[in-house]
């Protein structure tokens, strides 16, 4: 898929972005992160597709305005669809270099055969924190999984000022697969 294309999710997994996710790189970089993977649990075939759970055992993130570590205990939940599309949820707790806890959850998808996943990121930080600015933006990112090195690379961008003008690519779930009953991200920013 062209990087400038807007990926429009299937209505079954809209990730709070039913109009689509533009190329995150059109925004400004917030952070880059490397997450360490512990165990990968293959749940098997479910009514929605092949499910895997990836344990996050730590990591680091860097950005112009923020740096720190990723705490042990995060999760990635992958759903590989029968058409080779992917739906993704992530939940992680970050700790800034000055000790501020930051909750981040993501919801994303990849078209069949893609080697990266686009996602919407939703941050939650104490309002009196020096990082409260994370509560107010609109964020999207790119996830790349490298099972060989046991890492997940994330690049998160502020897309508040990015328009949805451009070529749209509509993603669809396989015919006959029931919709998941909920999704992790229903909104981002304020």
JSON list of C-alpha atoms in Angstrom, two decimals:
[
{"chain": "A", "resi": 1, "resn": "UNK", "atom": "CA", "xyz": [0.00, 0.00, 0.00]},
{"chain": "A", "resi": 2, "resn": "UNK", "atom": "CA", "xyz": [1.23, 3.49, -0.79]},
{"chain": "A", "resi": 3, "resn": "UNK", "atom": "CA", "xyz": [2.35, 5.27, 2.36]},
{"chain": "A", "resi": 4, "resn": "UNK", "atom": "CA", "xyz": [0.21, 8.33, 1.58]},
{"chain": "A", "resi": 5, "resn": "UNK", "atom": "CA", "xyz": [-2.98, 6.30, 1.23]},
{"chain": "A", "resi": 6, "resn": "UNK", "atom": "CA", "xyz": [-5.73, 6.44, 3.81]},
{"chain": "A", "resi": 7, "resn": "UNK", "atom": "CA", "xyz": [-6.61, 3.01, 5.18]},
{"chain": "A", "resi": 8, "resn": "UNK", "atom": "CA", "xyz": [-10.33, 2.78, 5.92]},
{"chain": "A", "resi": 9, "resn": "UNK", "atom": "CA", "xyz": [-11.17, -0.02, 8.35]},
{"chain": "A", "resi": 10, "resn": "UNK", "atom": "CA", "xyz": [-13.98, -2.47, 8.09]},
{"chain": "A", "resi": 11, "resn": "UNK", "atom": "CA", "xyz": [-16.93, -1.25, 10.18]},
{"chain": "A", "resi": 12, "resn": "UNK", "atom": "CA", "xyz": [-16.44, -4.31, 12.42]},
{"chain": "A", "resi": 13, "resn": "UNK", "atom": "CA", "xyz": [-13.13, -2.88, 13.74]},
{"chain": "A", "resi": 14, "resn": "UNK", "atom": "CA", "xyz": [-13.13, 0.86, 13.21]},
{"chain": "A", "resi": 15, "resn": "UNK", "atom": "CA", "xyz": [-10.65, 1.74, 16.00]},
{"chain": "A", "resi": 16, "resn": "UNK", "atom": "CA", "xyz": [-12.36, 5.04, 16.57]},
{"chain": "A", "resi": 17, "resn": "UNK", "atom": "CA", "xyz": [-11.36, 6.06, 13.05]},
{"chain": "A", "resi": 18, "resn": "UNK", "atom": "CA", "xyz": [-14.21, 4.91, 10.79]},
{"chain": "A", "resi": 19, "resn": "UNK", "atom": "CA", "xyz": [-13.22, 7.55, 8.23]},
{"chain": "A", "resi": 20, "resn": "UNK", "atom": "CA", "xyz": [-9.74, 6.01, 8.01]},
{"chain": "A", "resi": 21, "resn": "UNK", "atom": "CA", "xyz": [-6.19, 6.45, 9.24]},
{"chain": "A", "resi": 22, "resn": "UNK", "atom": "CA", "xyz": [-3.93, 8.63, 7.09]},
{"chain": "A", "resi": 23, "resn": "UNK", "atom": "CA", "xyz": [-0.25, 7.86, 6.74]},
{"chain": "A", "resi": 24, "resn": "UNK", "atom": "CA", "xyz": [1.00, 8.58, 10.27]},
{"chain": "A", "resi": 25, "resn": "UNK", "atom": "CA", "xyz": [4.30, 9.93, 8.90]},
{"chain": "A", "resi": 26, "resn": "UNK", "atom": "CA", "xyz": [2.37, 12.93, 7.52]},
{"chain": "A", "resi": 27, "resn": "UNK", "atom": "CA", "xyz": [2.15, 14.11, 11.15]},
{"chain": "A", "resi": 28, "resn": "UNK", "atom": "CA", "xyz": [4.91, 15.05, 13.56]},
{"chain": "A", "resi": 29, "resn": "UNK", "atom": "CA", "xyz": [6.88, 12.42, 15.46]},
{"chain": "A", "resi": 30, "resn": "UNK", "atom": "CA", "xyz": [5.88, 12.01, 19.11]},
{"chain": "A", "resi": 31, "resn": "UNK", "atom": "CA", "xyz": [7.97, 8.94, 19.93]},
{"chain": "A", "resi": 32, "resn": "UNK", "atom": "CA", "xyz": [9.65, 5.83, 18.65]},
{"chain": "A", "resi": 33, "resn": "UNK", "atom": "CA", "xyz": [9.52, 2.75, 20.84]},
{"chain": "A", "resi": 34, "resn": "UNK", "atom": "CA", "xyz": [11.06, -0.70, 20.96]},
{"chain": "A", "resi": 35, "resn": "UNK", "atom": "CA", "xyz": [9.07, -3.24, 22.95]},
{"chain": "A", "resi": 36, "resn": "UNK", "atom": "CA", "xyz": [10.57, -6.55, 24.04]},
{"chain": "A", "resi": 37, "resn": "UNK", "atom": "CA", "xyz": [8.39, -9.62, 23.51]},
{"chain": "A", "resi": 38, "resn": "UNK", "atom": "CA", "xyz": [8.34, -12.39, 26.10]},
{"chain": "A", "resi": 39, "resn": "UNK", "atom": "CA", "xyz": [6.06, -15.33, 25.37]},
{"chain": "A", "resi": 40, "resn": "UNK", "atom": "CA", "xyz": [3.81, -15.54, 22.33]},
{"chain": "A", "resi": 41, "resn": "UNK", "atom": "CA", "xyz": [0.64, -17.46, 23.10]},
{"chain": "A", "resi": 42, "resn": "UNK", "atom": "CA", "xyz": [-1.16, -19.01, 20.13]},
{"chain": "A", "resi": 43, "resn": "UNK", "atom": "CA", "xyz": [-4.79, -19.19, 21.21]},
{"chain": "A", "resi": 44, "resn": "UNK", "atom": "CA", "xyz": [-5.78, -20.87, 17.96]},
{"chain": "A", "resi": 45, "resn": "UNK", "atom": "CA", "xyz": [-8.71, -20.47, 15.62]},
{"chain": "A", "resi": 46, "resn": "UNK", "atom": "CA", "xyz": [-11.59, -18.52, 17.18]},
{"chain": "A", "resi": 47, "resn": "UNK", "atom": "CA", "xyz": [-14.91, -17.45, 15.69]},
{"chain": "A", "resi": 48, "resn": "UNK", "atom": "CA", "xyz": [-13.16, -14.26, 14.47]},
{"chain": "A", "resi": 49, "resn": "UNK", "atom": "CA", "xyz": [-9.85, -15.70, 13.17]},
{"chain": "A", "resi": 50, "resn": "UNK", "atom": "CA", "xyz": [-6.46, -16.88, 14.43]},
{"chain": "A", "resi": 51, "resn": "UNK", "atom": "CA", "xyz": [-5.75, -15.23, 17.80]},
{"chain": "A", "resi": 52, "resn": "UNK", "atom": "CA", "xyz": [-2.32, -14.65, 19.37]},
{"chain": "A", "resi": 53, "resn": "UNK", "atom": "CA", "xyz": [-1.35, -12.88, 22.59]},
{"chain": "A", "resi": 54, "resn": "UNK", "atom": "CA", "xyz": [2.12, -11.35, 22.91]},
{"chain": "A", "resi": 55, "resn": "UNK", "atom": "CA", "xyz": [3.51, -10.58, 26.36]},
{"chain": "A", "resi": 56, "resn": "UNK", "atom": "CA", "xyz": [5.51, -7.35, 26.55]},
{"chain": "A", "resi": 57, "resn": "UNK", "atom": "CA", "xyz": [8.42, -7.62, 28.97]},
{"chain": "A", "resi": 58, "resn": "UNK", "atom": "CA", "xyz": [9.74, -4.05, 28.76]},
{"chain": "A", "resi": 59, "resn": "UNK", "atom": "CA", "xyz": [11.32, -1.66, 26.34]},
{"chain": "A", "resi": 60, "resn": "UNK", "atom": "CA", "xyz": [12.31, 1.94, 25.72]},
{"chain": "A", "resi": 61, "resn": "UNK", "atom": "CA", "xyz": [10.86, 4.96, 23.96]},
{"chain": "A", "resi": 62, "resn": "UNK", "atom": "CA", "xyz": [12.38, 8.22, 22.78]},
{"chain": "A", "resi": 63, "resn": "UNK", "atom": "CA", "xyz": [11.04, 11.45, 21.39]},
{"chain": "A", "resi": 64, "resn": "UNK", "atom": "CA", "xyz": [11.91, 15.12, 21.28]},
{"chain": "A", "resi": 65, "resn": "UNK", "atom": "CA", "xyz": [9.63, 15.93, 24.25]},
{"chain": "A", "resi": 66, "resn": "UNK", "atom": "CA", "xyz": [9.50, 12.57, 26.02]},
{"chain": "A", "resi": 67, "resn": "UNK", "atom": "CA", "xyz": [11.72, 9.56, 26.79]},
{"chain": "A", "resi": 68, "resn": "UNK", "atom": "CA", "xyz": [11.49, 6.61, 29.11]},
{"chain": "A", "resi": 69, "resn": "UNK", "atom": "CA", "xyz": [10.80, 2.92, 29.54]},
{"chain": "A", "resi": 70, "resn": "UNK", "atom": "CA", "xyz": [7.97, 0.52, 28.79]},
{"chain": "A", "resi": 71, "resn": "UNK", "atom": "CA", "xyz": [6.98, -1.49, 31.84]},
{"chain": "A", "resi": 72, "resn": "UNK", "atom": "CA", "xyz": [6.65, -5.27, 31.96]},
{"chain": "A", "resi": 73, "resn": "UNK", "atom": "CA", "xyz": [3.07, -6.54, 31.72]},
{"chain": "A", "resi": 74, "resn": "UNK", "atom": "CA", "xyz": [1.87, -4.98, 28.49]},
{"chain": "A", "resi": 75, "resn": "UNK", "atom": "CA", "xyz": [-0.11, -7.02, 25.98]},
{"chain": "A", "resi": 76, "resn": "UNK", "atom": "CA", "xyz": [-0.56, -7.19, 22.27]},
{"chain": "A", "resi": 77, "resn": "UNK", "atom": "CA", "xyz": [-3.59, -9.04, 20.97]},
{"chain": "A", "resi": 78, "resn": "UNK", "atom": "CA", "xyz": [-3.37, -10.02, 17.31]},
{"chain": "A", "resi": 79, "resn": "UNK", "atom": "CA", "xyz": [-6.20, -11.37, 15.22]},
{"chain": "A", "resi": 80, "resn": "UNK", "atom": "CA", "xyz": [-5.16, -12.79, 11.85]},
{"chain": "A", "resi": 81, "resn": "UNK", "atom": "CA", "xyz": [-8.16, -12.93, 9.56]},
{"chain": "A", "resi": 82, "resn": "UNK", "atom": "CA", "xyz": [-8.69, -15.65, 6.97]},
{"chain": "A", "resi": 83, "resn": "UNK", "atom": "CA", "xyz": [-8.05, -13.04, 4.22]},
{"chain": "A", "resi": 84, "resn": "UNK", "atom": "CA", "xyz": [-4.56, -12.36, 5.78]},
{"chain": "A", "resi": 85, "resn": "UNK", "atom": "CA", "xyz": [-5.68, -9.01, 7.18]},
{"chain": "A", "resi": 86, "resn": "UNK", "atom": "CA", "xyz": [-4.70, -8.26, 10.77]},
{"chain": "A", "resi": 87, "resn": "UNK", "atom": "CA", "xyz": [-6.54, -6.55, 13.62]},
{"chain": "A", "resi": 88, "resn": "UNK", "atom": "CA", "xyz": [-4.53, -5.45, 16.65]},
{"chain": "A", "resi": 89, "resn": "UNK", "atom": "CA", "xyz": [-4.97, -4.16, 20.19]},
{"chain": "A", "resi": 90, "resn": "UNK", "atom": "CA", "xyz": [-2.15, -3.08, 22.50]},
{"chain": "A", "resi": 91, "resn": "UNK", "atom": "CA", "xyz": [-2.14, -2.01, 26.14]},
{"chain": "A", "resi": 92, "resn": "UNK", "atom": "CA", "xyz": [1.05, -0.67, 27.73]},
{"chain": "A", "resi": 93, "resn": "UNK", "atom": "CA", "xyz": [2.20, 1.43, 30.66]},
{"chain": "A", "resi": 94, "resn": "UNK", "atom": "CA", "xyz": [5.10, 3.76, 29.98]},
{"chain": "A", "resi": 95, "resn": "UNK", "atom": "CA", "xyz": [7.25, 5.49, 32.58]},
{"chain": "A", "resi": 96, "resn": "UNK", "atom": "CA", "xyz": [8.84, 8.78, 31.55]},
{"chain": "A", "resi": 97, "resn": "UNK", "atom": "CA", "xyz": [12.47, 9.38, 32.45]},
{"chain": "A", "resi": 98, "resn": "UNK", "atom": "CA", "xyz": [11.29, 11.53, 35.38]},
{"chain": "A", "resi": 99, "resn": "UNK", "atom": "CA", "xyz": [8.97, 8.79, 36.69]},
{"chain": "A", "resi": 100, "resn": "UNK", "atom": "CA", "xyz": [5.55, 9.83, 35.33]},
{"chain": "A", "resi": 101, "resn": "UNK", "atom": "CA", "xyz": [3.30, 6.84, 34.46]},
{"chain": "A", "resi": 102, "resn": "UNK", "atom": "CA", "xyz": [1.60, 7.03, 31.06]},
{"chain": "A", "resi": 103, "resn": "UNK", "atom": "CA", "xyz": [-1.13, 4.63, 29.96]},
{"chain": "A", "resi": 104, "resn": "UNK", "atom": "CA", "xyz": [-1.36, 3.99, 26.22]},
{"chain": "A", "resi": 105, "resn": "UNK", "atom": "CA", "xyz": [-3.71, 1.74, 24.31]},
{"chain": "A", "resi": 106, "resn": "UNK", "atom": "CA", "xyz": [-3.80, 1.26, 20.58]},
{"chain": "A", "resi": 107, "resn": "UNK", "atom": "CA", "xyz": [-6.18, -0.21, 18.08]},
{"chain": "A", "resi": 108, "resn": "UNK", "atom": "CA", "xyz": [-5.08, -0.97, 14.56]},
{"chain": "A", "resi": 109, "resn": "UNK", "atom": "CA", "xyz": [-5.29, -3.01, 11.41]},
{"chain": "A", "resi": 110, "resn": "UNK", "atom": "CA", "xyz": [-3.28, -4.08, 8.40]},
{"chain": "A", "resi": 111, "resn": "UNK", "atom": "CA", "xyz": [-4.42, -4.98, 4.96]},
{"chain": "A", "resi": 112, "resn": "UNK", "atom": "CA", "xyz": [-3.74, -8.52, 3.72]},
{"chain": "A", "resi": 113, "resn": "UNK", "atom": "CA", "xyz": [-0.05, -9.20, 3.22]},
{"chain": "A", "resi": 114, "resn": "UNK", "atom": "CA", "xyz": [1.17, -5.94, 4.78]},
{"chain": "A", "resi": 115, "resn": "UNK", "atom": "CA", "xyz": [4.36, -6.03, 6.87]},
{"chain": "A", "resi": 116, "resn": "UNK", "atom": "CA", "xyz": [3.22, -3.21, 9.13]},
{"chain": "A", "resi": 117, "resn": "UNK", "atom": "CA", "xyz": [0.08, -2.28, 11.04]},
{"chain": "A", "resi": 118, "resn": "UNK", "atom": "CA", "xyz": [-1.44, 1.20, 11.24]},
{"chain": "A", "resi": 119, "resn": "UNK", "atom": "CA", "xyz": [-2.98, 2.12, 14.54]},
{"chain": "A", "resi": 120, "resn": "UNK", "atom": "CA", "xyz": [-4.68, 4.86, 16.51]},
{"chain": "A", "resi": 121, "resn": "UNK", "atom": "CA", "xyz": [-3.04, 5.56, 19.88]},
{"chain": "A", "resi": 122, "resn": "UNK", "atom": "CA", "xyz": [-4.86, 6.87, 22.92]},
{"chain": "A", "resi": 123, "resn": "UNK", "atom": "CA", "xyz": [-2.81, 8.26, 25.83]},
{"chain": "A", "resi": 124, "resn": "UNK", "atom": "CA", "xyz": [-3.94, 8.83, 29.38]},
{"chain": "A", "resi": 125, "resn": "UNK", "atom": "CA", "xyz": [-1.76, 10.95, 31.66]},
{"chain": "A", "resi": 126, "resn": "UNK", "atom": "CA", "xyz": [-2.53, 12.84, 34.88]},
{"chain": "A", "resi": 127, "resn": "UNK", "atom": "CA", "xyz": [-3.84, 16.32, 34.05]},
{"chain": "A", "resi": 128, "resn": "UNK", "atom": "CA", "xyz": [-1.28, 17.94, 36.39]},
{"chain": "A", "resi": 129, "resn": "UNK", "atom": "CA", "xyz": [1.61, 16.14, 34.67]},
{"chain": "A", "resi": 130, "resn": "UNK", "atom": "CA", "xyz": [4.13, 17.85, 32.42]},
{"chain": "A", "resi": 131, "resn": "UNK", "atom": "CA", "xyz": [3.00, 15.30, 29.80]},
{"chain": "A", "resi": 132, "resn": "UNK", "atom": "CA", "xyz": [-0.69, 16.24, 29.91]},
{"chain": "A", "resi": 133, "resn": "UNK", "atom": "CA", "xyz": [-0.30, 17.48, 26.33]},
{"chain": "A", "resi": 134, "resn": "UNK", "atom": "CA", "xyz": [-0.56, 13.79, 25.33]},
{"chain": "A", "resi": 135, "resn": "UNK", "atom": "CA", "xyz": [-4.22, 13.86, 26.45]},
{"chain": "A", "resi": 136, "resn": "UNK", "atom": "CA", "xyz": [-5.12, 16.47, 23.82]},
{"chain": "A", "resi": 137, "resn": "UNK", "atom": "CA", "xyz": [-3.75, 15.32, 20.48]},
{"chain": "A", "resi": 138, "resn": "UNK", "atom": "CA", "xyz": [-4.84, 12.86, 17.85]},
{"chain": "A", "resi": 139, "resn": "UNK", "atom": "CA", "xyz": [-2.26, 10.14, 17.37]},
{"chain": "A", "resi": 140, "resn": "UNK", "atom": "CA", "xyz": [-1.57, 7.40, 14.84]},
{"chain": "A", "resi": 141, "resn": "UNK", "atom": "CA", "xyz": [1.32, 5.07, 14.34]},
{"chain": "A", "resi": 142, "resn": "UNK", "atom": "CA", "xyz": [3.02, 2.23, 12.57]},
{"chain": "A", "resi": 143, "resn": "UNK", "atom": "CA", "xyz": [3.82, -1.12, 14.22]},
{"chain": "A", "resi": 144, "resn": "UNK", "atom": "CA", "xyz": [6.38, -3.58, 12.91]},
{"chain": "A", "resi": 145, "resn": "UNK", "atom": "CA", "xyz": [6.78, -7.00, 14.53]},
{"chain": "A", "resi": 146, "resn": "UNK", "atom": "CA", "xyz": [10.13, -8.80, 14.31]},
{"chain": "A", "resi": 147, "resn": "UNK", "atom": "CA", "xyz": [9.71, -12.27, 15.79]},
{"chain": "A", "resi": 148, "resn": "UNK", "atom": "CA", "xyz": [13.34, -13.12, 14.97]},
{"chain": "A", "resi": 149, "resn": "UNK", "atom": "CA", "xyz": [14.65, -10.40, 17.33]},
{"chain": "A", "resi": 150, "resn": "UNK", "atom": "CA", "xyz": [11.70, -10.62, 19.73]},
{"chain": "A", "resi": 151, "resn": "UNK", "atom": "CA", "xyz": [10.79, -6.97, 19.31]},
{"chain": "A", "resi": 152, "resn": "UNK", "atom": "CA", "xyz": [7.96, -4.72, 18.26]},
{"chain": "A", "resi": 153, "resn": "UNK", "atom": "CA", "xyz": [8.88, -1.33, 16.80]},
{"chain": "A", "resi": 154, "resn": "UNK", "atom": "CA", "xyz": [6.37, 1.49, 17.15]},
{"chain": "A", "resi": 155, "resn": "UNK", "atom": "CA", "xyz": [6.49, 4.94, 15.59]},
{"chain": "A", "resi": 156, "resn": "UNK", "atom": "CA", "xyz": [3.79, 7.27, 16.95]},
{"chain": "A", "resi": 157, "resn": "UNK", "atom": "CA", "xyz": [2.89, 10.59, 15.32]},
{"chain": "A", "resi": 158, "resn": "UNK", "atom": "CA", "xyz": [0.62, 13.50, 16.16]},
{"chain": "A", "resi": 159, "resn": "UNK", "atom": "CA", "xyz": [-1.86, 13.64, 13.26]},
{"chain": "A", "resi": 160, "resn": "UNK", "atom": "CA", "xyz": [-4.08, 16.38, 14.70]},
{"chain": "A", "resi": 161, "resn": "UNK", "atom": "CA", "xyz": [-3.40, 18.63, 11.69]},
{"chain": "A", "resi": 162, "resn": "UNK", "atom": "CA", "xyz": [-3.39, 15.88, 9.03]},
{"chain": "A", "resi": 163, "resn": "UNK", "atom": "CA", "xyz": [-6.37, 15.89, 6.68]},
{"chain": "A", "resi": 164, "resn": "UNK", "atom": "CA", "xyz": [-8.11, 12.84, 5.25]},
{"chain": "A", "resi": 165, "resn": "UNK", "atom": "CA", "xyz": [-7.81, 14.02, 1.67]},
{"chain": "A", "resi": 166, "resn": "UNK", "atom": "CA", "xyz": [-6.33, 11.46, -0.67]},
{"chain": "A", "resi": 167, "resn": "UNK", "atom": "CA", "xyz": [-6.73, 7.96, -2.01]},
{"chain": "A", "resi": 168, "resn": "UNK", "atom": "CA", "xyz": [-8.71, 5.72, 0.31]},
{"chain": "A", "resi": 169, "resn": "UNK", "atom": "CA", "xyz": [-8.19, 1.97, 0.54]},
{"chain": "A", "resi": 170, "resn": "UNK", "atom": "CA", "xyz": [-11.20, 0.18, 2.04]},
{"chain": "A", "resi": 171, "resn": "UNK", "atom": "CA", "xyz": [-10.38, -2.87, 4.15]},
{"chain": "A", "resi": 172, "resn": "UNK", "atom": "CA", "xyz": [-12.98, -5.59, 4.64]},
{"chain": "A", "resi": 173, "resn": "UNK", "atom": "CA", "xyz": [-13.28, -8.52, 6.98]},
{"chain": "A", "resi": 174, "resn": "UNK", "atom": "CA", "xyz": [-13.86, -11.94, 5.43]},
{"chain": "A", "resi": 175, "resn": "UNK", "atom": "CA", "xyz": [-17.45, -12.74, 4.48]},
{"chain": "A", "resi": 176, "resn": "UNK", "atom": "CA", "xyz": [-19.31, -14.73, 7.12]},
{"chain": "A", "resi": 177, "resn": "UNK", "atom": "CA", "xyz": [-17.02, -13.82, 10.03]},
{"chain": "A", "resi": 178, "resn": "UNK", "atom": "CA", "xyz": [-18.95, -12.30, 12.94]},
{"chain": "A", "resi": 179, "resn": "UNK", "atom": "CA", "xyz": [-18.00, -8.84, 14.19]},
{"chain": "A", "resi": 180, "resn": "UNK", "atom": "CA", "xyz": [-16.03, -8.69, 17.40]},
{"chain": "A", "resi": 181, "resn": "UNK", "atom": "CA", "xyz": [-18.39, -7.39, 20.10]},
{"chain": "A", "resi": 182, "resn": "UNK", "atom": "CA", "xyz": [-16.20, -4.42, 21.09]},
{"chain": "A", "resi": 183, "resn": "UNK", "atom": "CA", "xyz": [-13.08, -2.54, 20.18]},
{"chain": "A", "resi": 184, "resn": "UNK", "atom": "CA", "xyz": [-10.44, -1.04, 22.39]},
{"chain": "A", "resi": 185, "resn": "UNK", "atom": "CA", "xyz": [-10.25, 2.53, 21.14]},
{"chain": "A", "resi": 186, "resn": "UNK", "atom": "CA", "xyz": [-13.40, 4.55, 20.62]},
{"chain": "A", "resi": 187, "resn": "UNK", "atom": "CA", "xyz": [-11.82, 7.99, 20.55]},
{"chain": "A", "resi": 188, "resn": "UNK", "atom": "CA", "xyz": [-8.52, 9.76, 20.77]},
{"chain": "A", "resi": 189, "resn": "UNK", "atom": "CA", "xyz": [-7.74, 13.28, 21.87]},
{"chain": "A", "resi": 190, "resn": "UNK", "atom": "CA", "xyz": [-10.28, 15.85, 22.94]}
]
